[in-house]
Amino acid sequence: MIVCVAVVGHQNNPLYIQSFTEADDALKLHHIVHCSLDVVDERVNNPKKSGPLLNETFLGLLYPIENFKVYGYLTNTKVKFILVTTDLDVKDADVRNFFRRFHAAYVDAVSNPFHVPGKKITSRTFAERVSTIVKSFGLTSAV
Amino acid sequence: MVREVSESCLDSLLTEVVSCYCNRFYPNKHDLAARRIEAIGYQVGHQLSERYTMERPRFNDHLEAIKFICKDFWLELFKKHVDNLRTNHRGTFVLQDNKFCWLARMSIDPLADSGKSPEDITSPTAGNKATHAMKMHLYFPCGILRGFLTNLGILCAVSADILTLPTCAFTIRIKA
C-alpha cells in the first residue's frame, strides 16, 4: 500500500507531498522523504557499476526504513519523485509503471499557465489524478 | 487524447503578440518590449522542456542537450531538424535553420510606411527598419530556447540573427 508520494524540485524544495494513510504521521513521512533526497544525490553522483544505468530516470529502491520502502525517480529537469510504500512484494515493473504515469500527470500540471515554476502544485486535477494512480498501483499486476 | 493546434492560428498569434508589444504596450521602448516577449518565450520553453524530455534518460553533457534540441525538439515544434550546428567547443553553439517556420511568410517591402522615392531604397535606414522589425519576431524563439536549457540546468544566453530571409541562426552561449 502506498503511504506517501512526493515531488521535490531541483533545489530540494517540496512541490507536492501527499500521504495516503489515515494515521496522522505526516511529520514522519516528511522526514523520510527528506532523508531520501540525500540518497538520491548520492546515487546520481556516484553511480555503482552494478546499479542502474548511468542516466536512467528510474533510480530504484533507495533504502528501506522501518517497515517502509522508498523508491526514487529523477527527471531530466532535476525534479525528484519519491514513493514510500509498505508493500512487501513490490514488483519493479509496477513501480516503473507508477512513475511513468506520475510523470505524465506532473508534466500536465506544470504545463498549466497559471502554475508558477518553483511554487507548490495546487492543482486539484493533479491531486485527483495522483490518487487514481495510487489506487490502481499494483492492481493491474494481479491479472 | 492528442490535441492539435492550428499552425496558421499560432503564426497569427505570434505576429499579433509582437505587434502589440512593440506598438501598443511599449511604443518606442523596443528593448522593454523585446524583454517581455523573451520572458513569454522563457516560460513556454520551461514548460515544453518538461514535456519533451519525459521519455528519455538524462543528458550526459551540454552537447547532448543541444543535439536533442536540434533534432527532436525542433522536430516537435517546427516539423523539421535544425539544418546546421556549429560549435567552438568552448560553450558557444550556433544553430542555423534555413527555412525558419515563423519567418517563412515574411517579406520586406522597402517602400512601406514612407513616401520616399525609389532612390532611397538603397539608403541604409530603410533596410535597417525592416530588419529590426523582423528581429523582434525572433525574441520569442530565443526565449523558448533559453527556458528549455535553463530547466535542464544549463544557464545560457540566446541571441538570433537573420542571414537572408528565411534563414536565421540562433547563437547559444553557455555560462560556465
Short mmCIF file of C-alpha atoms in Angstrom, two decimals:
data_model
loop_
_atom_site.label_atom_id
_atom_site.label_comp_id
_atom_site.label_asym_id
_atom_site.label_seq_id
_atom_site.Cartn_x
_atom_site.Cartn_y
_atom_site.Cartn_z
CA MET A 1 0.00 0.00 0.00
CA ILE A 2 1.37 3.34 -0.93
CA VAL A 3 1.83 5.56 2.07
CA CYS A 4 3.16 8.75 0.55
CA VAL A 5 4.24 10.35 -2.72
CA ALA A 6 6.31 13.49 -3.03
CA VAL A 7 7.61 15.78 -5.75
CA VAL A 8 10.77 17.69 -4.91
CA GLY A 9 12.21 20.45 -7.07
CA HIS A 10 15.77 20.80 -8.21
CA GLN A 11 16.73 22.95 -5.25
CA ASN A 12 15.29 20.33 -2.93
CA ASN A 13 12.20 22.45 -2.39
CA PRO A 14 9.00 20.44 -1.91
CA LEU A 15 6.49 20.89 -4.70
CA TYR A 16 3.92 18.36 -3.67
CA ILE A 17 3.65 15.97 -0.73
CA GLN A 18 0.63 13.79 -0.23
CA SER A 19 0.13 10.97 2.24
CA PHE A 20 -2.46 8.27 1.80
CA THR A 21 -2.80 6.81 5.27
CA GLU A 22 -5.34 7.74 7.86
CA ALA A 23 -2.74 7.88 10.58
CA ASP A 24 -1.55 11.34 11.50
CA ASP A 25 2.11 10.74 10.83
CA ALA A 26 2.67 13.41 8.22
CA LEU A 27 5.77 14.63 10.02
CA LYS A 28 7.39 11.23 9.97
CA LEU A 29 6.68 10.86 6.27
CA HIS A 30 8.12 14.28 5.54
CA HIS A 31 11.22 13.25 7.43
CA ILE A 32 11.54 10.02 5.44
CA VAL A 33 11.19 11.93 2.16
CA HIS A 34 13.77 14.45 3.28
CA CYS A 35 16.29 11.74 4.16
CA SER A 36 15.75 10.05 0.84
CA LEU A 37 16.88 13.19 -1.01
CA ASP A 38 20.40 12.58 0.22
CA VAL A 39 20.31 9.07 -1.09
CA VAL A 40 19.14 10.33 -4.47
CA ASP A 41 22.03 12.78 -4.68
CA GLU A 42 24.46 10.08 -3.74
CA ARG A 43 23.09 7.66 -6.32
CA VAL A 44 23.33 10.22 -9.07
CA ASN A 45 26.80 11.47 -8.27
CA ASN A 46 28.43 8.15 -7.51
CA PRO A 47 26.89 5.60 -9.80
CA LYS A 48 27.52 2.00 -8.84
CA LYS A 49 28.72 -0.04 -11.75
CA SER A 50 26.34 -2.83 -10.97
CA GLY A 51 23.46 -0.49 -10.33
CA PRO A 52 21.09 1.08 -12.80
CA LEU A 53 22.42 2.64 -15.98
CA LEU A 54 24.10 5.96 -15.51
CA ASN A 55 21.39 8.12 -16.95
CA GLU A 56 18.23 6.27 -16.29
CA THR A 57 15.40 8.23 -14.79
CA PHE A 58 14.20 5.43 -12.53
CA LEU A 59 16.55 5.09 -9.56
CA GLY A 60 15.03 2.02 -7.97
CA LEU A 61 14.81 1.18 -4.30
CA LEU A 62 16.61 3.92 -2.42
CA TYR A 63 16.63 2.43 1.04
CA PRO A 64 14.38 0.51 3.40
CA ILE A 65 13.46 2.13 6.72
CA GLU A 66 11.34 0.59 9.47
CA ASN A 67 8.67 -1.17 7.50
CA PHE A 68 8.71 1.25 4.57
CA LYS A 69 10.40 1.03 1.23
CA VAL A 70 11.38 4.23 -0.56
CA TYR A 71 11.68 4.44 -4.36
CA GLY A 72 13.15 7.31 -6.30
CA TYR A 73 12.91 8.76 -9.81
CA LEU A 74 14.86 11.66 -11.21
CA THR A 75 13.68 13.55 -14.29
CA ASN A 76 15.74 15.37 -16.88
CA THR A 77 14.85 18.65 -15.28
CA LYS A 78 16.28 17.53 -11.93
CA VAL A 79 12.88 17.08 -10.34
CA LYS A 80 12.69 14.13 -7.96
CA PHE A 81 9.71 11.90 -7.38
CA ILE A 82 9.71 9.90 -4.12
CA LEU A 83 7.41 6.98 -3.41
CA VAL A 84 7.03 5.49 0.07
CA THR A 85 5.24 2.17 0.33
CA THR A 86 4.62 -0.51 2.92
CA ASP A 87 4.16 -3.36 0.48
CA LEU A 88 6.42 -6.29 0.97
CA ASP A 89 6.42 -7.78 -2.50
CA VAL A 90 6.63 -4.82 -4.86
CA LYS A 91 7.49 -5.60 -8.44
CA ASP A 92 9.98 -3.38 -10.22
CA ALA A 93 7.74 -3.14 -13.25
CA ASP A 94 4.86 -1.88 -11.11
CA VAL A 95 6.93 0.92 -9.65
CA ARG A 96 8.25 1.92 -13.06
CA ASN A 97 4.74 1.98 -14.40
CA PHE A 98 3.64 4.09 -11.46
CA PHE A 99 6.40 6.61 -12.01
CA ARG A 100 5.67 6.82 -15.69
CA ARG A 101 2.05 7.73 -15.09
CA PHE A 102 3.02 10.05 -12.26
CA HIS A 103 5.48 11.82 -14.55
CA ALA A 104 2.75 12.30 -17.15
CA ALA A 105 0.44 13.82 -14.52
CA TYR A 106 3.27 16.06 -13.31
CA VAL A 107 4.02 17.31 -16.83
CA ASP A 108 0.38 18.20 -17.35
CA ALA A 109 0.24 20.03 -14.02
CA VAL A 110 3.37 22.03 -14.79
CA SER A 111 2.10 22.97 -18.26
CA ASN A 112 -0.69 24.92 -16.60
CA PRO A 113 -0.01 28.57 -17.48
CA PHE A 114 -1.14 29.65 -14.03
CA HIS A 115 1.38 27.44 -12.30
CA VAL A 116 4.44 29.30 -11.10
CA PRO A 117 7.58 27.19 -11.51
CA GLY A 118 9.18 26.60 -8.14
CA LYS A 119 5.99 27.02 -6.16
CA LYS A 120 3.86 24.18 -4.83
CA ILE A 121 1.48 22.44 -7.18
CA THR A 122 -2.02 23.40 -6.15
CA SER A 123 -3.98 21.87 -8.97
CA ARG A 124 -6.94 19.81 -7.86
CA THR A 125 -6.87 17.84 -11.11
CA PHE A 126 -3.33 16.79 -10.36
CA ALA A 127 -4.31 15.64 -6.87
CA GLU A 128 -7.18 13.61 -8.27
CA ARG A 129 -5.03 12.01 -10.94
CA VAL A 130 -2.40 11.12 -8.39
CA SER A 131 -4.93 9.46 -6.10
CA THR A 132 -6.28 7.50 -9.08
CA ILE A 133 -2.80 6.29 -9.95
CA VAL A 134 -2.10 5.42 -6.33
CA LYS A 135 -5.32 3.44 -6.03
CA SER A 136 -4.54 1.39 -9.10
CA PHE A 137 -0.98 0.69 -8.04
CA GLY A 138 -0.27 -3.00 -8.01
CA LEU A 139 -3.78 -3.94 -9.04
CA THR A 140 -3.04 -4.43 -12.72
CA SER A 141 -0.36 -6.95 -11.96
CA ALA A 142 -2.90 -9.31 -10.48
CA VAL A 143 -4.16 -10.28 -13.94
CA MET B 1 -6.13 12.03 -26.41
CA VAL B 2 -3.90 14.04 -28.72
CA ARG B 3 -4.99 17.60 -29.19
CA GLU B 4 -3.92 19.62 -32.20
CA VAL B 5 -3.23 23.26 -32.75
CA SER B 6 -3.72 25.14 -35.98
CA GLU B 7 -0.38 26.35 -37.29
CA SER B 8 -1.80 29.37 -39.00
CA CYS B 9 -3.52 30.43 -35.79
CA LEU B 10 -0.23 30.18 -33.97
CA ASP B 11 1.52 32.21 -36.67
CA SER B 12 -1.12 34.91 -36.46
CA LEU B 13 -1.00 34.92 -32.67
CA LEU B 14 2.76 35.37 -32.63
CA THR B 15 2.65 38.14 -35.22
CA GLU B 16 0.00 39.92 -33.18
CA VAL B 17 1.93 39.48 -29.92
CA VAL B 18 4.98 41.15 -31.42
CA SER B 19 2.90 43.89 -32.95
CA CYS B 20 1.02 44.52 -29.70
CA TYR B 21 4.10 44.69 -27.53
CA CYS B 22 6.03 46.87 -29.93
CA ASN B 23 3.35 49.29 -30.97
CA ARG B 24 0.73 49.39 -28.25
CA PHE B 25 2.21 48.40 -24.90
CA TYR B 26 5.71 49.77 -25.23
CA PRO B 27 5.82 52.11 -28.20
CA ASN B 28 9.31 53.47 -28.76
CA LYS B 29 10.69 51.28 -25.99
CA HIS B 30 11.74 48.35 -28.08
CA ASP B 31 14.18 46.95 -25.56
CA LEU B 32 11.45 46.60 -22.99
CA ALA B 33 9.10 45.00 -25.50
CA ALA B 34 11.84 42.59 -26.54
CA ARG B 35 12.46 41.59 -22.96
CA ARG B 36 8.79 40.95 -22.30
CA ILE B 37 8.43 38.83 -25.42
CA GLU B 38 11.54 36.88 -24.48
CA ALA B 39 10.12 36.29 -21.00
CA ILE B 40 6.97 34.83 -22.51
CA GLY B 41 9.14 32.52 -24.58
CA TYR B 42 11.12 31.61 -21.48
CA GLN B 43 8.06 30.33 -19.66
CA VAL B 44 6.89 28.40 -22.71
CA GLY B 45 10.33 26.80 -23.11
CA HIS B 46 10.38 25.93 -19.42
CA GLN B 47 7.12 24.03 -19.67
CA LEU B 48 7.93 22.40 -23.00
CA SER B 49 11.18 21.05 -21.60
CA GLU B 50 9.28 19.04 -19.00
CA ARG B 51 7.04 17.54 -21.65
CA TYR B 52 9.57 16.69 -24.32
CA THR B 53 12.28 15.27 -22.11
CA MET B 54 9.84 12.94 -20.38
CA GLU B 55 10.56 9.81 -22.30
CA ARG B 56 14.29 9.87 -22.44
CA PRO B 57 17.11 9.27 -19.97
CA ARG B 58 19.15 12.14 -18.61
CA PHE B 59 21.65 14.00 -20.73
CA ASN B 60 25.33 13.42 -20.16
CA ASP B 61 26.60 16.82 -21.15
CA HIS B 62 25.74 20.06 -22.86
CA LEU B 63 26.42 18.77 -26.35
CA GLU B 64 23.86 16.03 -25.95
CA ALA B 65 21.26 18.52 -24.80
CA ILE B 66 21.97 20.79 -27.78
CA LYS B 67 21.79 17.85 -30.18
CA PHE B 68 18.45 16.93 -28.66
CA ILE B 69 17.26 20.47 -29.36
CA CYS B 70 18.49 20.31 -32.94
CA LYS B 71 16.78 17.04 -33.70
CA ASP B 72 13.83 16.13 -31.51
CA PHE B 73 12.80 19.48 -30.08
CA TRP B 74 12.92 21.30 -33.42
CA LEU B 75 11.04 18.40 -34.97
CA GLU B 76 8.27 18.70 -32.40
CA LEU B 77 7.98 22.45 -32.75
CA PHE B 78 8.64 23.08 -36.43
CA LYS B 79 8.40 19.65 -38.06
CA LYS B 80 11.97 19.78 -39.29
CA HIS B 81 15.51 19.46 -37.98
CA VAL B 82 17.96 22.26 -37.48
CA ASP B 83 19.97 22.41 -40.69
CA ASN B 84 23.38 23.27 -39.37
CA LEU B 85 25.01 23.14 -35.95
CA ARG B 86 28.37 24.72 -35.28
CA THR B 87 30.30 24.95 -32.05
CA ASN B 88 33.57 26.32 -30.84
CA HIS B 89 33.74 23.60 -28.20
CA ARG B 90 34.01 26.31 -25.59
CA GLY B 91 30.40 26.79 -24.75
CA THR B 92 29.10 28.56 -27.87
CA PHE B 93 26.73 26.85 -30.27
CA VAL B 94 25.19 28.24 -33.45
CA LEU B 95 22.02 26.60 -34.72
CA GLN B 96 21.12 27.52 -38.27
CA ASP B 97 17.71 26.95 -39.76
CA ASN B 98 17.46 27.53 -43.50
CA LYS B 99 13.75 28.00 -43.57
CA PHE B 100 12.62 29.13 -40.19
CA CYS B 101 8.93 28.47 -39.95
CA TRP B 102 7.89 31.73 -38.30
CA LEU B 103 9.85 33.86 -40.76
CA ALA B 104 8.91 31.86 -43.82
CA ARG B 105 5.96 34.01 -44.72
CA MET B 106 7.55 37.38 -44.15
CA SER B 107 8.77 39.69 -46.83
CA ILE B 108 10.39 43.07 -46.80
CA ASP B 109 8.67 45.87 -48.59
CA PRO B 110 11.27 48.61 -48.94
CA LEU B 111 8.73 51.30 -49.78
CA ALA B 112 6.49 50.55 -46.84
CA ASP B 113 5.43 53.29 -44.42
CA SER B 114 7.21 56.05 -46.23
CA GLY B 115 6.54 58.20 -49.20
CA LYS B 116 10.15 58.04 -50.22
CA SER B 117 11.14 57.86 -53.81
CA PRO B 118 12.73 54.68 -55.10
CA GLU B 119 16.24 56.13 -54.93
CA ASP B 120 16.03 55.98 -51.21
CA ILE B 121 15.63 52.24 -51.11
CA THR B 122 19.37 51.89 -51.10
CA SER B 123 19.63 54.09 -48.04
CA PRO B 124 20.67 52.08 -45.01
CA THR B 125 17.80 53.21 -42.82
CA ALA B 126 15.06 51.58 -44.87
CA GLY B 127 16.72 48.18 -44.76
CA ASN B 128 17.55 48.57 -41.09
CA LYS B 129 13.99 49.28 -40.08
CA ALA B 130 12.78 46.17 -41.82
CA THR B 131 15.50 44.01 -40.30
CA HIS B 132 14.80 45.48 -36.91
CA ALA B 133 11.11 44.67 -37.27
CA MET B 134 11.93 41.09 -38.21
CA LYS B 135 14.36 40.71 -35.34
CA MET B 136 11.54 41.42 -32.90
CA HIS B 137 9.90 38.24 -34.10
CA LEU B 138 12.93 36.21 -33.12
CA TYR B 139 12.87 37.10 -29.44
CA PHE B 140 10.13 34.58 -28.75
CA PRO B 141 12.05 31.54 -30.06
CA CYS B 142 15.17 32.80 -28.28
CA GLY B 143 13.17 32.78 -25.07
CA ILE B 144 11.92 29.28 -25.77
CA LEU B 145 15.48 28.02 -26.18
CA ARG B 146 16.67 29.80 -23.04
CA GLY B 147 13.76 28.45 -20.98
CA PHE B 148 14.32 24.95 -22.29
CA LEU B 149 18.01 24.90 -21.44
CA THR B 150 17.61 26.61 -18.08
CA ASN B 151 15.15 23.98 -16.94
CA LEU B 152 17.75 21.34 -17.76
CA GLY B 153 20.19 23.15 -15.54
CA ILE B 154 22.19 24.79 -18.35
CA LEU B 155 22.35 28.55 -17.86
CA CYS B 156 22.84 30.36 -21.12
CA ALA B 157 22.19 33.43 -23.22
CA VAL B 158 20.48 33.07 -26.58
CA SER B 159 20.51 35.57 -29.43
CA ALA B 160 19.38 35.36 -33.03
CA ASP B 161 20.46 36.80 -36.38
CA ILE B 162 18.78 36.82 -39.72
CA LEU B 163 21.16 35.95 -42.53
CA THR B 164 18.93 36.09 -45.56
CA LEU B 165 15.21 35.58 -45.32
CA PRO B 166 14.13 32.97 -44.28
CA THR B 167 17.43 31.66 -42.97
CA CYS B 168 18.26 32.51 -39.40
CA ALA B 169 20.84 31.49 -36.87
CA PHE B 170 20.46 31.15 -33.11
CA THR B 171 23.58 31.60 -31.02
CA ILE B 172 23.61 29.91 -27.63
CA ARG B 173 26.32 30.97 -25.21
CA ILE B 174 26.54 28.71 -22.20
CA LYS B 175 27.63 30.42 -18.99
CA ALA B 176 30.38 28.34 -17.49
#
